[in-house]
PDB file of C-alpha atoms in Angstrom:
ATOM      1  CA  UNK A 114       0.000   0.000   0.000  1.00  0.00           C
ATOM      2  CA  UNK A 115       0.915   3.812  -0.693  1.00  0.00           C
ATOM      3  CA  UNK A 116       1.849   5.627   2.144  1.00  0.00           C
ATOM      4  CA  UNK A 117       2.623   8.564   0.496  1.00  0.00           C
ATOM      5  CA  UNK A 118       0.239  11.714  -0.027  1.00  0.00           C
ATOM      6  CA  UNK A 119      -1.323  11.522  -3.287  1.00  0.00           C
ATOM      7  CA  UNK A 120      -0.144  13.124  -6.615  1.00  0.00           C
ATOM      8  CA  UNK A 121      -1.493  15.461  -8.879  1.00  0.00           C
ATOM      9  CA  UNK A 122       0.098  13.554 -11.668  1.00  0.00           C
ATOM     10  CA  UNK A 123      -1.037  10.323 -13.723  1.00  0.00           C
ATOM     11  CA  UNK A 124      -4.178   8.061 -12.199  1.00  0.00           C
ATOM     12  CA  UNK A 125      -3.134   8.963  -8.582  1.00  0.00           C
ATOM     13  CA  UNK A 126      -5.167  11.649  -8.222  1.00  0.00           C
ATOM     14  CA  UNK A 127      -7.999  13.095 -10.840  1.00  0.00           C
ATOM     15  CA  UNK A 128      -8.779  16.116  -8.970  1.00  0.00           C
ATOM     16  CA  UNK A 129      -7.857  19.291  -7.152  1.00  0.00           C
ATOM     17  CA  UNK A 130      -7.417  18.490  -2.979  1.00  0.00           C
ATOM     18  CA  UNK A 131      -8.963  21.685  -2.326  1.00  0.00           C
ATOM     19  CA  UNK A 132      -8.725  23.074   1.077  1.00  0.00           C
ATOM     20  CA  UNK A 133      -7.549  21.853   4.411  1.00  0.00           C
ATOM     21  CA  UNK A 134     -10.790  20.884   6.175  1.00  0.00           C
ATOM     22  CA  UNK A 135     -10.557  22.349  10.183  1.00  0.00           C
ATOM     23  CA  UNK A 136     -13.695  21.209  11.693  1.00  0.00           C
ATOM     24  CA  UNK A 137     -14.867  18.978  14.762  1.00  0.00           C
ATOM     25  CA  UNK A 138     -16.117  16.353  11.616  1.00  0.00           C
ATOM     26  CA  UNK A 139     -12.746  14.794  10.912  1.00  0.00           C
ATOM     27  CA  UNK A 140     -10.145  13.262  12.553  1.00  0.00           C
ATOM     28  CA  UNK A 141      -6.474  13.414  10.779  1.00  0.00           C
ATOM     29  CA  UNK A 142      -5.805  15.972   8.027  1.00  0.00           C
ATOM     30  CA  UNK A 143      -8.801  15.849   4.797  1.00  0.00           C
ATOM     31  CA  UNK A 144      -9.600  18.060   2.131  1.00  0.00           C
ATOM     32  CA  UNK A 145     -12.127  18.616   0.113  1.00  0.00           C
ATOM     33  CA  UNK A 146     -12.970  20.573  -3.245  1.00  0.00           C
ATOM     34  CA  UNK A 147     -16.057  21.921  -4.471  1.00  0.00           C
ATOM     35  CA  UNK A 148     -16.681  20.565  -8.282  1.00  0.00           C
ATOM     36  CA  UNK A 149     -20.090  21.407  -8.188  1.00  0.00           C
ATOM     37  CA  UNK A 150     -22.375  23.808  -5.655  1.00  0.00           C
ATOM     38  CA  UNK A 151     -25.560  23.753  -4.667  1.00  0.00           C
ATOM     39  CA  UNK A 152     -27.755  25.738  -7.111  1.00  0.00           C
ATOM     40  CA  UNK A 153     -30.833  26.049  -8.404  1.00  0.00           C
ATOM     41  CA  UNK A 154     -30.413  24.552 -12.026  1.00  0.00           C
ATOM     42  CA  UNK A 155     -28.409  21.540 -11.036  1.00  0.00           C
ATOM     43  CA  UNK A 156     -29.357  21.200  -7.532  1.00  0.00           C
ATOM     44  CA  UNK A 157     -26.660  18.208  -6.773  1.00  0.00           C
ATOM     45  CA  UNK A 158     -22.982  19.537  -4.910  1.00  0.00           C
ATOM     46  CA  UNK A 159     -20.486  17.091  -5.965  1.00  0.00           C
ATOM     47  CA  UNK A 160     -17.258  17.244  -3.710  1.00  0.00           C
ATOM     48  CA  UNK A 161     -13.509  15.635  -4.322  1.00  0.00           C
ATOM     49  CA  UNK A 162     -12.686  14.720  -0.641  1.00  0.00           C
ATOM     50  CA  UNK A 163      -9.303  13.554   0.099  1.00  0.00           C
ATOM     51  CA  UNK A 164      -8.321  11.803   4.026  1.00  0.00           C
ATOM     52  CA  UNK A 165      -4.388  10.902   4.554  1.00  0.00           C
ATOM     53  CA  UNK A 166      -3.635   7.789   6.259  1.00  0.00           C
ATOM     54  CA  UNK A 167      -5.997   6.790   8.875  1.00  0.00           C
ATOM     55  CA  UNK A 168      -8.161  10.215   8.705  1.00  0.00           C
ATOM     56  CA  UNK A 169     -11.758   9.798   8.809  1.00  0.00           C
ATOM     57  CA  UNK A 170     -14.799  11.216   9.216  1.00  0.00           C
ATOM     58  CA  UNK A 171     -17.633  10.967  12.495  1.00  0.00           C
ATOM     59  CA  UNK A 172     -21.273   9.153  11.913  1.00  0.00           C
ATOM     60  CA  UNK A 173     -23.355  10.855   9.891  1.00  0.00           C
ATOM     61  CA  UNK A 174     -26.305  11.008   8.142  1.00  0.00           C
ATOM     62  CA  UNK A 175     -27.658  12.451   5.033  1.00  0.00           C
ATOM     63  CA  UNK A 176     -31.377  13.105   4.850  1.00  0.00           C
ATOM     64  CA  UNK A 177     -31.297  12.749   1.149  1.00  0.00           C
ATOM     65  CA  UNK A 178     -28.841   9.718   1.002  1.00  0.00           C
ATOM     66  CA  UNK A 179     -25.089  10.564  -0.187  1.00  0.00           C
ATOM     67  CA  UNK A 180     -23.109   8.443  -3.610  1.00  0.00           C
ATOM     68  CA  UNK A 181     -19.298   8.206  -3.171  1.00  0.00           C
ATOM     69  CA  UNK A 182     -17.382   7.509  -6.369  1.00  0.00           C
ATOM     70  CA  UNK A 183     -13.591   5.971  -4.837  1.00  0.00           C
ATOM     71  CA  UNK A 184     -10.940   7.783  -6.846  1.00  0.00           C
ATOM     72  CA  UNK A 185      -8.149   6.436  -5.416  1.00  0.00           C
ATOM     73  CA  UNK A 186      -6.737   5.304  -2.432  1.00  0.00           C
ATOM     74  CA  UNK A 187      -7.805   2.142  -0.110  1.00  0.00           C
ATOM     75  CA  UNK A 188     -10.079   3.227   2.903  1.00  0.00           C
ATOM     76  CA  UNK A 189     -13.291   2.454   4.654  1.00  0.00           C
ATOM     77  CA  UNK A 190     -17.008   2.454   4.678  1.00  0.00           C
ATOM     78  CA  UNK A 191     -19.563   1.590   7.461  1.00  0.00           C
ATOM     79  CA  UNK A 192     -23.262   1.806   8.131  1.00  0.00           C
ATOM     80  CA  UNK A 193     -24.206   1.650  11.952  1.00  0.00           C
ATOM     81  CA  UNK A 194     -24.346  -1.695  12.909  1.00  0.00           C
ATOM     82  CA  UNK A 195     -23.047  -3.414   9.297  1.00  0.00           C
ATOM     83  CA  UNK A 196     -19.817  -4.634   9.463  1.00  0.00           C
ATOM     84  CA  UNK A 197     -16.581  -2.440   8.042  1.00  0.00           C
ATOM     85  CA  UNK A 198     -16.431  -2.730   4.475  1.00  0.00           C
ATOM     86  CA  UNK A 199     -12.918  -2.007   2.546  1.00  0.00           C
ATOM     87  CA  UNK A 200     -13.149   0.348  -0.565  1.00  0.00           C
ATOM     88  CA  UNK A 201     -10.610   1.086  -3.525  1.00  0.00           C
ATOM     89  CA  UNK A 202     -10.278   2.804  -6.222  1.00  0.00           C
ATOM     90  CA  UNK A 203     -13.094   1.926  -8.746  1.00  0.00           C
ATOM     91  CA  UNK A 204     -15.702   1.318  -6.220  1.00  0.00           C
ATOM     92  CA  UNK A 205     -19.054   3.575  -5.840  1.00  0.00           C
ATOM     93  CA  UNK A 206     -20.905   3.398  -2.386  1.00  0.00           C
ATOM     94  CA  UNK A 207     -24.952   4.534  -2.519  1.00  0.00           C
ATOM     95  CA  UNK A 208     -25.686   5.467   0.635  1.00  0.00           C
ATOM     96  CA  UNK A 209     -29.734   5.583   1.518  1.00  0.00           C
ATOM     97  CA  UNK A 210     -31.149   8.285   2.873  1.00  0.00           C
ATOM     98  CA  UNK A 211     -31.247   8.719   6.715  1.00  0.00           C
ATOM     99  CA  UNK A 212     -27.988   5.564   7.081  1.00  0.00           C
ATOM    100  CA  UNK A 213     -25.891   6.450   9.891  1.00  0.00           C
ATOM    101  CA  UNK A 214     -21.984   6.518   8.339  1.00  0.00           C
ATOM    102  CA  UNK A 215     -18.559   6.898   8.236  1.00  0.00           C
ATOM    103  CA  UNK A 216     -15.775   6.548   5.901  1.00  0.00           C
ATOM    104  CA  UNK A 217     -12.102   7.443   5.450  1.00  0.00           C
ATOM    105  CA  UNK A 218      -8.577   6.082   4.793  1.00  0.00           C
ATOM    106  CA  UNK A 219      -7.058   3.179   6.004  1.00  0.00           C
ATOM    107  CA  UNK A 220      -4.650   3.399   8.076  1.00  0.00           C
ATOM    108  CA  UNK A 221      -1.123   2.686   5.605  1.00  0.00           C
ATOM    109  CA  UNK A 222      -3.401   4.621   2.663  1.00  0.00           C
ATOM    110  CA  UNK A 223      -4.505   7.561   1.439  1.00  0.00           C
ATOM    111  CA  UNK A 224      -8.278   7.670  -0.124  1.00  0.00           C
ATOM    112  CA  UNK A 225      -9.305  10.239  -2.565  1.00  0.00           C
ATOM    113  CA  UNK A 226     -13.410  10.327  -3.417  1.00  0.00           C
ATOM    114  CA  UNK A 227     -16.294  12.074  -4.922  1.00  0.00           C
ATOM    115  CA  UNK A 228     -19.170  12.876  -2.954  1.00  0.00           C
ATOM    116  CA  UNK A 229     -22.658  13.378  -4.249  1.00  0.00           C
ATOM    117  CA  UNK A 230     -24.801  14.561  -1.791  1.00  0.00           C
ATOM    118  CA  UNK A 231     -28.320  13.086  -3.182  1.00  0.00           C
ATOM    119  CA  UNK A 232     -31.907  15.591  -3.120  1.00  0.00           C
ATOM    120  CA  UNK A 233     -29.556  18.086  -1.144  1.00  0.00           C
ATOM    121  CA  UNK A 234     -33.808  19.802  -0.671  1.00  0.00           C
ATOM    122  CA  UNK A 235     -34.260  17.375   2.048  1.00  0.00           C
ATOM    123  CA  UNK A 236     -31.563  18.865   4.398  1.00  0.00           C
ATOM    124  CA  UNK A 237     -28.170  19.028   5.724  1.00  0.00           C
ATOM    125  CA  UNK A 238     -25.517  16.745   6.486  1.00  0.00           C
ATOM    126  CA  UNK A 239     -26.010  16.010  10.392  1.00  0.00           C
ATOM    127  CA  UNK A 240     -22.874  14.837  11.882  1.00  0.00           C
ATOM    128  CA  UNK A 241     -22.901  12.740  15.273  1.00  0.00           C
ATOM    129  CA  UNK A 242     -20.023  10.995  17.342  1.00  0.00           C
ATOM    130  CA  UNK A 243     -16.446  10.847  16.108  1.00  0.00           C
ATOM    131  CA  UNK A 244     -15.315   7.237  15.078  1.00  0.00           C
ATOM    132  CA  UNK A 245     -12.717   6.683  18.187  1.00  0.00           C
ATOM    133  CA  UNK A 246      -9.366   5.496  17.744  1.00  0.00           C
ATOM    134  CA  UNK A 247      -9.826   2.489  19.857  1.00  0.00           C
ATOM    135  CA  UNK A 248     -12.350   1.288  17.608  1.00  0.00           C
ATOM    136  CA  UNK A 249     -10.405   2.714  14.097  1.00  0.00           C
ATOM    137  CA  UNK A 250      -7.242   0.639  15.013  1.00  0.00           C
ATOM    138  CA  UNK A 251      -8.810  -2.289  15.593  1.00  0.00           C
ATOM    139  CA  UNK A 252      -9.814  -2.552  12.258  1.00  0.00           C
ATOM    140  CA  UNK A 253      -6.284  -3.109  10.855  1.00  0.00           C
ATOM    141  CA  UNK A 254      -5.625  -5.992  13.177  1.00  0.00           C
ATOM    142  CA  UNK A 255      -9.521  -7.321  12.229  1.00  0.00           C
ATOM    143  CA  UNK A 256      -8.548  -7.015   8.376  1.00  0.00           C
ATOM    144  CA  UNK A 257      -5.135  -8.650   8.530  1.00  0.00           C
ATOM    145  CA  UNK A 258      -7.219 -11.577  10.111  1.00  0.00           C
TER     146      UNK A 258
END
């Protein structure tokens, strides 16, 4: 795996970065990009989002659901009470309204996405709980398994 920060160069990284997010929402350095705002003629923000090793978002939930196009990278993805699933490059993640989430970068790997945030008209992102590190790390040793 790629522990290095992503390039803007070749298939490592299709995208601008964008800014240095500083909220209470993440944990470990992200950024994200606006490619598309919310407007009234296409009425769908579409955001590059990229999480360095083991950064992550908390639980969330999006009242209009939420599509995440993996651009590169190896991370995670995890519905409240699902198990962990592992996502790559390639993969696309529809997330139904209302689902309590998380997802972010594994912990030897960056993760570069898009984020669609579905009939944006039904409401804002509502962010709960950060993912603790107890439970983060144990996913490595669970996946090695």
């Amino acid at each position: 795996m790629d522990k290095t920060e992503p390039k803007n160069s070749g298939n490592r990284i299709i995208f601008p970065k964008g800014e240095k997010i500083t909220n209470h929402c993440f944990i470990g350095t992200t950024w994200v990009e606006t490619l598309v705002s919310k407007d009234s003629i296409f009425n769908c923000p579409i955001y590059n989002v990229t999480f360095e090793p083991g950064a992550r978002n908390n639980w969330h939930k999006h009242p209009g659901g939420q599509i995440l196009l993996v651009t590169g990278g190896r991370g995670y993805y995890q519905e409240e009470g699902r198990p962990v699933q592992i996502i790559k490059e390639g993969d696309v993640v529809k997330i139904q309204p209302g689902v309590k989430h998380w997802h972010g970068a594994a912990q030897n790997s960056w993760l570069s996405h898009i984020a669609i945030t579905a009939n944006p008209q039904k409401g804002e992102v509502e962010w709960m709980e950060p993912v603790s590190d107890e439970y983060y790390l144990r996913l490595k040793i669970e996946e090695e398994a």
